[in-house]
PDB file of C-alpha atoms and ligand atoms in Angstrom:
ATOM      1  CA  UNK A   1     -91.174 171.654-268.729  1.00  0.00           C
ATOM      2  CA  UNK A   2     -91.435 170.240-265.260  1.00  0.00           C
ATOM      3  CA  UNK A   3     -88.308 168.715-264.075  1.00  0.00           C
ATOM      4  CA  UNK A   4     -88.182 166.692-260.779  1.00  0.00           C
ATOM      5  CA  UNK A   5     -84.550 166.982-259.273  1.00  0.00           C
ATOM      6  CA  UNK A   6     -83.163 164.341-257.163  1.00  0.00           C
ATOM      7  CA  UNK A   7     -79.678 164.323-255.624  1.00  0.00           C
ATOM      8  CA  UNK A   8     -77.607 162.354-253.202  1.00  0.00           C
ATOM      9  CA  UNK A   9     -79.848 159.561-253.046  1.00  0.00           C
ATOM     10  CA  UNK A  10     -76.858 157.433-251.484  1.00  0.00           C
ATOM     11  CA  UNK A  11     -78.566 154.050-251.698  1.00  0.00           C
ATOM     12  CA  UNK A  12     -81.466 155.011-249.588  1.00  0.00           C
ATOM     13  CA  UNK A  13     -84.355 153.218-251.074  1.00  0.00           C
ATOM     14  CA  UNK A  14     -86.910 154.157-248.702  1.00  0.00           C
ATOM     15  CA  UNK A  15     -86.091 157.873-249.103  1.00  0.00           C
ATOM     16  CA  UNK A  16     -86.140 157.609-252.660  1.00  0.00           C
ATOM     17  CA  UNK A  17     -89.450 155.753-252.906  1.00  0.00           C
ATOM     18  CA  UNK A  18     -91.164 158.324-250.528  1.00  0.00           C
ATOM     19  CA  UNK A  19     -90.152 161.153-252.768  1.00  0.00           C
ATOM     20  CA  UNK A  20     -91.208 159.449-256.128  1.00  0.00           C
ATOM     21  CA  UNK A  21     -94.673 158.847-254.379  1.00  0.00           C
ATOM     22  CA  UNK A  22     -95.325 162.335-253.513  1.00  0.00           C
ATOM     23  CA  UNK A  23     -93.572 164.189-256.500  1.00  0.00           C
ATOM     24  CA  UNK A  24     -96.041 165.959-258.518  1.00  0.00           C
ATOM     25  CA  UNK A  25     -96.454 165.482-262.233  1.00  0.00           C
ATOM     26  CA  UNK A  26     -93.394 165.986-264.337  1.00  0.00           C
ATOM     27  CA  UNK A  27     -91.913 165.755-267.886  1.00  0.00           C
ATOM     28  CA  UNK A  28     -88.698 164.565-266.718  1.00  0.00           C
ATOM     29  CA  UNK A  29     -86.560 163.503-263.699  1.00  0.00           C
ATOM     30  CA  UNK A  30     -82.927 164.388-263.549  1.00  0.00           C
ATOM     31  CA  UNK A  31     -80.398 162.613-261.114  1.00  0.00           C
ATOM     32  CA  UNK A  32     -77.741 164.979-259.992  1.00  0.00           C
ATOM     33  CA  UNK A  33     -75.128 162.219-258.782  1.00  0.00           C
ATOM     34  CA  UNK A  34     -74.325 160.062-255.829  1.00  0.00           C
ATOM     35  CA  UNK A  35     -76.845 157.269-256.414  1.00  0.00           C
ATOM     36  CA  UNK A  36     -74.857 154.992-254.134  1.00  0.00           C
ATOM     37  CA  UNK A  37     -72.689 155.060-251.007  1.00  0.00           C
ATOM     38  CA  UNK A  38     -73.487 155.224-247.187  1.00  0.00           C
ATOM     39  CA  UNK A  39     -77.087 153.381-247.845  1.00  0.00           C
ATOM     40  CA  UNK A  40     -77.753 149.822-247.686  1.00  0.00           C
ATOM     41  CA  UNK A  41     -79.541 149.296-251.044  1.00  0.00           C
ATOM     42  CA  UNK A  42     -77.202 150.140-253.434  1.00  0.00           C
ATOM     43  CA  UNK A  43     -78.539 147.841-256.318  1.00  0.00           C
ATOM     44  CA  UNK A  44     -82.219 148.386-255.897  1.00  0.00           C
ATOM     45  CA  UNK A  45     -81.381 152.390-255.879  1.00  0.00           C
ATOM     46  CA  UNK A  46     -79.292 151.887-259.145  1.00  0.00           C
ATOM     47  CA  UNK A  47     -82.054 149.767-260.660  1.00  0.00           C
ATOM     48  CA  UNK A  48     -84.985 152.402-259.681  1.00  0.00           C
ATOM     49  CA  UNK A  49     -82.811 155.351-260.883  1.00  0.00           C
ATOM     50  CA  UNK A  50     -81.747 153.859-263.918  1.00  0.00           C
ATOM     51  CA  UNK A  51     -85.422 153.272-265.077  1.00  0.00           C
ATOM     52  CA  UNK A  52     -86.772 156.342-263.580  1.00  0.00           C
ATOM     53  CA  UNK A  53     -84.557 159.290-264.505  1.00  0.00           C
ATOM     54  CA  UNK A  54     -84.006 160.789-267.977  1.00  0.00           C
ATOM     55  CA  UNK A  55     -80.754 162.326-267.519  1.00  0.00           C
ATOM     56  CA  UNK A  56     -77.987 161.879-264.984  1.00  0.00           C
ATOM     57  CA  UNK A  57     -74.689 163.390-263.566  1.00  0.00           C
ATOM     58  CA  UNK A  58     -72.105 161.313-261.829  1.00  0.00           C
ATOM     59  CA  UNK A  59     -71.192 161.966-258.297  1.00  0.00           C
ATOM     60  CA  UNK A  60     -67.786 161.223-256.431  1.00  0.00           C
ATOM     61  CA  UNK A  61     -69.288 158.246-254.675  1.00  0.00           C
ATOM     62  CA  UNK A  62     -70.662 156.829-258.099  1.00  0.00           C
ATOM     63  CA  UNK A  63     -66.889 156.904-259.134  1.00  0.00           C
ATOM     64  CA  UNK A  64     -65.447 155.553-256.061  1.00  0.00           C
ATOM     65  CA  UNK A  65     -67.788 152.735-255.417  1.00  0.00           C
ATOM     66  CA  UNK A  66     -67.577 151.521-259.335  1.00  0.00           C
ATOM     67  CA  UNK A  67     -63.860 151.851-259.158  1.00  0.00           C
ATOM     68  CA  UNK A  68     -63.320 154.786-261.424  1.00  0.00           C
ATOM     69  CA  UNK A  69     -61.347 156.652-258.694  1.00  0.00           C
ATOM     70  CA  UNK A  70     -59.684 155.701-255.321  1.00  0.00           C
ATOM     71  CA  UNK A  71     -60.867 156.371-251.907  1.00  0.00           C
ATOM     72  CA  UNK A  72     -57.816 158.772-250.975  1.00  0.00           C
ATOM     73  CA  UNK A  73     -60.004 161.675-250.767  1.00  0.00           C
ATOM     74  CA  UNK A  74     -62.699 159.960-248.542  1.00  0.00           C
ATOM     75  CA  UNK A  75     -63.042 160.117-244.906  1.00  0.00           C
ATOM     76  CA  UNK A  76     -62.759 156.768-243.107  1.00  0.00           C
ATOM     77  CA  UNK A  77     -66.776 156.537-242.850  1.00  0.00           C
ATOM     78  CA  UNK A  78     -67.189 157.338-246.437  1.00  0.00           C
ATOM     79  CA  UNK A  79     -64.263 155.058-247.526  1.00  0.00           C
ATOM     80  CA  UNK A  80     -65.731 152.183-245.405  1.00  0.00           C
ATOM     81  CA  UNK A  81     -69.125 152.388-246.852  1.00  0.00           C
ATOM     82  CA  UNK A  82     -67.520 152.830-250.475  1.00  0.00           C
ATOM     83  CA  UNK A  83     -65.632 149.868-249.949  1.00  0.00           C
ATOM     84  CA  UNK A  84     -68.798 147.650-248.791  1.00  0.00           C
ATOM     85  CA  UNK A  85     -70.710 149.104-251.653  1.00  0.00           C
ATOM     86  CA  UNK A  86     -68.137 148.141-254.137  1.00  0.00           C
ATOM     87  CA  UNK A  87     -68.492 144.485-252.817  1.00  0.00           C
ATOM     88  CA  UNK A  88     -72.281 144.542-252.820  1.00  0.00           C
ATOM     89  CA  UNK A  89     -72.928 146.108-256.350  1.00  0.00           C
ATOM     90  CA  UNK A  90     -73.734 143.751-259.120  1.00  0.00           C
ATOM     91  CA  UNK A  91     -71.366 143.739-262.361  1.00  0.00           C
ATOM     92  CA  UNK A  92     -74.332 145.435-264.095  1.00  0.00           C
ATOM     93  CA  UNK A  93     -74.973 148.250-261.448  1.00  0.00           C
ATOM     94  CA  UNK A  94     -71.197 148.783-261.645  1.00  0.00           C
ATOM     95  CA  UNK A  95     -71.030 148.950-265.229  1.00  0.00           C
ATOM     96  CA  UNK A  96     -74.063 151.603-265.189  1.00  0.00           C
ATOM     97  CA  UNK A  97     -72.275 153.749-262.889  1.00  0.00           C
ATOM     98  CA  UNK A  98     -69.347 153.731-264.798  1.00  0.00           C
ATOM     99  CA  UNK A  99     -71.217 155.145-267.917  1.00  0.00           C
ATOM    100  CA  UNK A 100     -72.555 158.276-265.926  1.00  0.00           C
ATOM    101  CA  UNK A 101     -71.419 161.442-267.434  1.00  0.00           C
ATOM    102  CA  UNK A 102     -69.438 164.258-265.753  1.00  0.00           C
ATOM    103  CA  UNK A 103     -71.321 167.394-265.307  1.00  0.00           C
ATOM    104  CA  UNK A 104     -72.357 169.844-266.535  1.00  0.00           C
ATOM    105  CA  UNK A 105     -75.164 168.090-268.323  1.00  0.00           C
ATOM    106  CA  UNK A 106     -77.788 169.762-270.329  1.00  0.00           C
ATOM    107  CA  UNK A 107     -81.152 168.622-271.709  1.00  0.00           C
ATOM    108  CA  UNK A 108     -82.994 169.321-274.939  1.00  0.00           C
ATOM    109  CA  UNK A 109     -85.343 172.121-274.430  1.00  0.00           C
ATOM    110  CA  UNK A 110     -83.965 173.723-271.622  1.00  0.00           C
ATOM    111  CA  UNK A 111     -81.158 175.795-272.962  1.00  0.00           C
ATOM    112  CA  UNK A 112     -80.661 178.344-269.963  1.00  0.00           C
ATOM    113  CA  UNK A 113     -80.144 175.293-267.363  1.00  0.00           C
ATOM    114  CA  UNK A 114     -77.105 173.033-266.527  1.00  0.00           C
ATOM    115  CA  UNK A 115     -76.942 170.061-264.151  1.00  0.00           C
ATOM    116  CA  UNK A 116     -73.972 169.579-262.102  1.00  0.00           C
ATOM    117  CA  UNK A 117     -73.090 167.375-258.976  1.00  0.00           C
ATOM    118  CA  UNK A 118     -70.284 169.726-257.305  1.00  0.00           C
ATOM    119  CA  UNK A 119     -69.948 172.951-259.148  1.00  0.00           C
ATOM    120  CA  UNK A 120     -70.016 173.883-262.811  1.00  0.00           C
ATOM    121  CA  UNK A 121     -66.216 174.148-263.137  1.00  0.00           C
ATOM    122  CA  UNK A 122     -65.434 171.208-260.820  1.00  0.00           C
ATOM    123  CA  UNK A 123     -67.611 168.179-260.195  1.00  0.00           C
ATOM    124  CA  UNK A 124     -65.982 167.630-256.873  1.00  0.00           C
ATOM    125  CA  UNK A 125     -66.248 171.139-255.273  1.00  0.00           C
ATOM    126  CA  UNK A 126     -68.501 171.763-252.419  1.00  0.00           C
ATOM    127  CA  UNK A 127     -70.390 175.071-253.049  1.00  0.00           C
ATOM    128  CA  UNK A 128     -71.122 175.693-249.112  1.00  0.00           C
ATOM    129  CA  UNK A 129     -70.235 179.509-248.392  1.00  0.00           C
ATOM    130  CA  UNK A 130     -72.230 182.176-250.156  1.00  0.00           C
ATOM    131  CA  UNK A 131     -68.756 183.144-251.459  1.00  0.00           C
ATOM    132  CA  UNK A 132     -68.365 179.831-253.126  1.00  0.00           C
ATOM    133  CA  UNK A 133     -71.549 180.243-254.875  1.00  0.00           C
ATOM    134  CA  UNK A 134     -71.351 183.957-255.944  1.00  0.00           C
ATOM    135  CA  UNK A 135     -67.793 183.391-257.480  1.00  0.00           C
ATOM    136  CA  UNK A 136     -69.404 180.827-259.793  1.00  0.00           C
ATOM    137  CA  UNK A 137     -72.284 182.887-260.612  1.00  0.00           C
ATOM    138  CA  UNK A 138     -70.511 185.920-261.460  1.00  0.00           C
ATOM    139  CA  UNK A 139     -68.628 184.275-264.312  1.00  0.00           C
ATOM    140  CA  UNK A 140     -71.387 181.846-265.207  1.00  0.00           C
ATOM    141  CA  UNK A 141     -72.989 182.394-268.860  1.00  0.00           C
ATOM    142  CA  UNK A 142     -75.691 179.911-267.676  1.00  0.00           C
ATOM    143  CA  UNK A 143     -78.401 181.517-265.774  1.00  0.00           C
ATOM    144  CA  UNK A 144     -79.816 178.488-263.952  1.00  0.00           C
ATOM    145  CA  UNK A 145     -77.756 175.699-262.358  1.00  0.00           C
ATOM    146  CA  UNK A 146     -78.678 172.802-260.371  1.00  0.00           C
ATOM    147  CA  UNK A 147     -76.194 171.073-257.972  1.00  0.00           C
ATOM    148  CA  UNK A 148     -75.999 168.520-255.315  1.00  0.00           C
ATOM    149  CA  UNK A 149     -72.950 167.128-253.256  1.00  0.00           C
ATOM    150  CA  UNK A 150     -73.354 169.370-250.257  1.00  0.00           C
ATOM    151  CA  UNK A 151     -76.580 167.545-249.050  1.00  0.00           C
ATOM    152  CA  UNK A 152     -78.137 171.082-248.059  1.00  0.00           C
ATOM    153  CA  UNK A 153     -81.267 172.227-249.743  1.00  0.00           C
ATOM    154  CA  UNK A 154     -81.129 175.729-250.902  1.00  0.00           C
ATOM    155  CA  UNK A 155     -78.438 177.492-252.901  1.00  0.00           C
ATOM    156  CA  UNK A 156     -77.384 181.203-253.995  1.00  0.00           C
ATOM    157  CA  UNK A 157     -78.559 183.901-256.319  1.00  0.00           C
ATOM    158  CA  UNK A 158     -77.218 186.811-257.901  1.00  0.00           C
ATOM    159  CA  UNK A 159     -79.299 189.876-259.146  1.00  0.00           C
ATOM    160  CA  UNK A 160     -77.215 192.944-260.344  1.00  0.00           C
ATOM    161  CA  UNK A 161     -74.278 193.382-257.588  1.00  0.00           C
ATOM    162  CA  UNK A 162     -76.458 191.663-255.127  1.00  0.00           C
ATOM    163  CA  UNK A 163     -75.901 187.966-253.974  1.00  0.00           C
ATOM    164  CA  UNK A 164     -77.706 186.146-251.440  1.00  0.00           C
ATOM    165  CA  UNK A 165     -78.136 182.614-250.018  1.00  0.00           C
ATOM    166  CA  UNK A 166     -81.218 180.861-250.720  1.00  0.00           C
ATOM    167  CA  UNK A 167     -82.968 179.250-247.574  1.00  0.00           C
ATOM    168  CA  UNK A 168     -86.254 177.289-248.487  1.00  0.00           C
ATOM    169  CA  UNK A 169     -87.551 177.672-244.956  1.00  0.00           C
ATOM    170  CA  UNK A 170     -89.814 174.705-245.005  1.00  0.00           C
ATOM    171  CA  UNK A 171     -92.304 174.065-242.200  1.00  0.00           C
ATOM    172  CA  UNK A 172     -90.485 172.185-239.497  1.00  0.00           C
ATOM    173  CA  UNK A 173     -91.762 168.756-237.865  1.00  0.00           C
ATOM    174  CA  UNK A 174     -92.366 165.384-239.264  1.00  0.00           C
ATOM    175  CA  UNK A 175     -94.736 166.174-242.039  1.00  0.00           C
ATOM    176  CA  UNK A 176     -94.681 166.548-245.774  1.00  0.00           C
ATOM    177  CA  UNK A 177     -93.611 170.189-246.362  1.00  0.00           C
ATOM    178  CA  UNK A 178     -93.025 172.212-249.592  1.00  0.00           C
ATOM    179  CA  UNK A 179     -92.330 175.824-250.368  1.00  0.00           C
ATOM    180  CA  UNK A 180     -91.982 177.461-253.479  1.00  0.00           C
ATOM    181  CA  UNK A 181     -89.370 180.141-254.748  1.00  0.00           C
ATOM    182  CA  UNK A 182     -90.229 182.344-257.824  1.00  0.00           C
ATOM    183  CA  UNK A 183     -87.139 182.742-259.971  1.00  0.00           C
ATOM    184  CA  UNK A 184     -86.416 186.112-261.797  1.00  0.00           C
ATOM    185  CA  UNK A 185     -85.497 186.238-265.376  1.00  0.00           C
ATOM    186  CA  UNK A 186     -82.855 188.860-264.756  1.00  0.00           C
ATOM    187  CA  UNK A 187     -80.994 186.960-261.884  1.00  0.00           C
ATOM    188  CA  UNK A 188     -78.834 183.949-261.962  1.00  0.00           C
ATOM    189  CA  UNK A 189     -79.274 180.814-259.618  1.00  0.00           C
ATOM    190  CA  UNK A 190     -77.353 177.976-258.174  1.00  0.00           C
ATOM    191  CA  UNK A 191     -80.142 175.676-256.906  1.00  0.00           C
ATOM    192  CA  UNK A 192     -79.563 172.427-254.600  1.00  0.00           C
ATOM    193  CA  UNK A 193     -82.681 170.470-254.275  1.00  0.00           C
ATOM    194  CA  UNK A 194     -80.945 168.844-251.117  1.00  0.00           C
ATOM    195  CA  UNK A 195     -80.300 165.107-250.497  1.00  0.00           C
ATOM    196  CA  UNK A 196     -82.653 162.440-250.996  1.00  0.00           C
ATOM    197  CA  UNK A 197     -80.996 159.889-248.893  1.00  0.00           C
ATOM    198  CA  UNK A 198     -78.728 161.631-246.478  1.00  0.00           C
ATOM    199  CA  UNK A 199     -79.697 165.218-245.583  1.00  0.00           C
ATOM    200  CA  UNK A 200     -77.061 167.203-243.639  1.00  0.00           C
ATOM    201  CA  UNK A 201     -78.975 170.426-242.982  1.00  0.00           C
ATOM    202  CA  UNK A 202     -80.603 169.344-239.728  1.00  0.00           C
ATOM    203  CA  UNK A 203     -83.839 167.987-241.155  1.00  0.00           C
ATOM    204  CA  UNK A 204     -84.202 164.325-241.390  1.00  0.00           C
ATOM    205  CA  UNK A 205     -86.835 164.066-244.193  1.00  0.00           C
ATOM    206  CA  UNK A 206     -85.746 163.297-247.689  1.00  0.00           C
ATOM    207  CA  UNK A 207     -85.394 166.348-249.932  1.00  0.00           C
ATOM    208  CA  UNK A 208     -86.006 166.827-253.474  1.00  0.00           C
ATOM    209  CA  UNK A 209     -87.283 169.721-255.763  1.00  0.00           C
ATOM    210  CA  UNK A 210     -89.374 170.360-258.863  1.00  0.00           C
ATOM    211  CA  UNK A 211     -88.531 173.176-261.471  1.00  0.00           C
ATOM    212  CA  UNK A 212     -91.262 174.403-263.890  1.00  0.00           C
ATOM    213  CA  UNK A 213     -89.741 176.224-266.755  1.00  0.00           C
ATOM    214  CA  UNK A 214     -93.159 177.711-267.702  1.00  0.00           C
ATOM    215  CA  UNK A 215     -93.825 179.431-264.350  1.00  0.00           C
ATOM    216  CA  UNK A 216     -89.973 179.999-263.579  1.00  0.00           C
ATOM    217  CA  UNK A 217     -90.634 178.265-259.890  1.00  0.00           C
ATOM    218  CA  UNK A 218     -88.740 176.054-258.083  1.00  0.00           C
ATOM    219  CA  UNK A 219     -90.647 173.856-255.318  1.00  0.00           C
ATOM    220  CA  UNK A 220     -88.699 172.637-252.616  1.00  0.00           C
ATOM    221  CA  UNK A 221     -89.935 169.420-250.800  1.00  0.00           C
ATOM    222  CA  UNK A 222     -89.284 167.826-247.443  1.00  0.00           C
ATOM    223  CA  UNK A 223     -90.679 164.201-247.547  1.00  0.00           C
ATOM    224  CA  UNK A 224     -91.100 161.880-244.497  1.00  0.00           C
ATOM    225  CA  UNK A 225     -89.938 158.304-245.071  1.00  0.00           C
ATOM    226  CA  UNK A 226     -89.597 154.831-243.366  1.00  0.00           C
ATOM    227  CA  UNK A 227     -86.419 155.872-241.270  1.00  0.00           C
ATOM    228  CA  UNK A 228     -86.418 152.869-239.145  1.00  0.00           C
ATOM    229  CA  UNK A 229     -86.341 150.573-242.345  1.00  0.00           C
ATOM    230  CA  UNK A 230     -83.626 152.470-244.101  1.00  0.00           C
ATOM    231  CA  UNK A 231     -81.448 152.304-240.501  1.00  0.00           C
ATOM    232  CA  UNK A 232     -82.429 148.429-240.141  1.00  0.00           C
ATOM    233  CA  UNK A 233     -80.994 147.936-243.711  1.00  0.00           C
ATOM    234  CA  UNK A 234     -77.569 149.784-242.805  1.00  0.00           C
ATOM    235  CA  UNK A 235     -77.350 147.667-239.640  1.00  0.00           C
ATOM    236  CA  UNK A 236     -78.234 144.521-241.374  1.00  0.00           C
ATOM    237  CA  UNK A 237     -75.363 145.069-243.823  1.00  0.00           C
ATOM    238  CA  UNK A 238     -73.062 145.626-241.244  1.00  0.00           C
ATOM    239  CA  UNK A 239     -72.305 148.988-242.194  1.00  0.00           C
ATOM    240  CA  UNK A 240     -70.899 151.277-239.442  1.00  0.00           C
ATOM    241  CA  UNK A 241     -73.752 152.215-237.122  1.00  0.00           C
ATOM    242  CA  UNK A 242     -73.100 155.718-237.299  1.00  0.00           C
ATOM    243  CA  UNK A 243     -74.644 155.818-240.722  1.00  0.00           C
ATOM    244  CA  UNK A 244     -77.911 154.786-239.498  1.00  0.00           C
ATOM    245  CA  UNK A 245     -77.765 157.017-236.549  1.00  0.00           C
ATOM    246  CA  UNK A 246     -77.037 160.229-238.581  1.00  0.00           C
ATOM    247  CA  UNK A 247     -80.288 159.778-240.671  1.00  0.00           C
ATOM    248  CA  UNK A 248     -82.350 160.463-237.678  1.00  0.00           C
ATOM    249  CA  UNK A 249     -80.776 163.934-237.359  1.00  0.00           C
ATOM    250  CA  UNK A 250     -80.293 164.801-240.819  1.00  0.00           C
ATOM    251  CA  UNK A 251     -76.525 165.362-239.996  1.00  0.00           C
TER     252      UNK A 251
HETATM  253 ZN1   ZN B   1     -73.211 162.881-251.699  1.00  0.00          ZN
END
């Protein structure tokens, strides 16, 4: 089975469309959460993800923007954008966001894989440091977990006693880039496809990934998109200008 992984789209319609355009053939698409928040096209992105993706996990922004949780854990910038998003969302979009399941989510035919937003044990936990990832992998009974939330493409692996960080090392620049990772049957993995709509790993290009269960390969992608248009939409919506500026730097 070939699985397209989309995470942290954050209402960036231009980035989402660019990823879908270059994505190679796949059997299913999985949304790893944070469909909305930060970006200027929340309803359009909800509609597209709802139609396109076959499985979903809810993110903290999906909860906050649909009123399932309050904004107390959000920094001022995130809270401001969540407040704007709540008012911009249609009742239908809000209703759909509220139905999204908490991870881990599994998919029929992929017994060895789970999908989460934060970590397998806590949907709001950030797996940033290698120790965060290895702590989870040591106790995990599922060999392969896909996660999001940190907006950093890559992840962690555990092979025997040896744990390491996964850095995809994609070609730098402004073009389309991809890189393959061969998974070992005897290792355990936590893999983040990166953020479609608001990368924070220093690369402005939209991030996504494809997992092929037959070849046990994960292909990471960086996809150029219409950045100016996404920024314009944020500014037109009178969202904080910092949200538009950061897209350019992938921070
Ligand atoms: Zn996010």
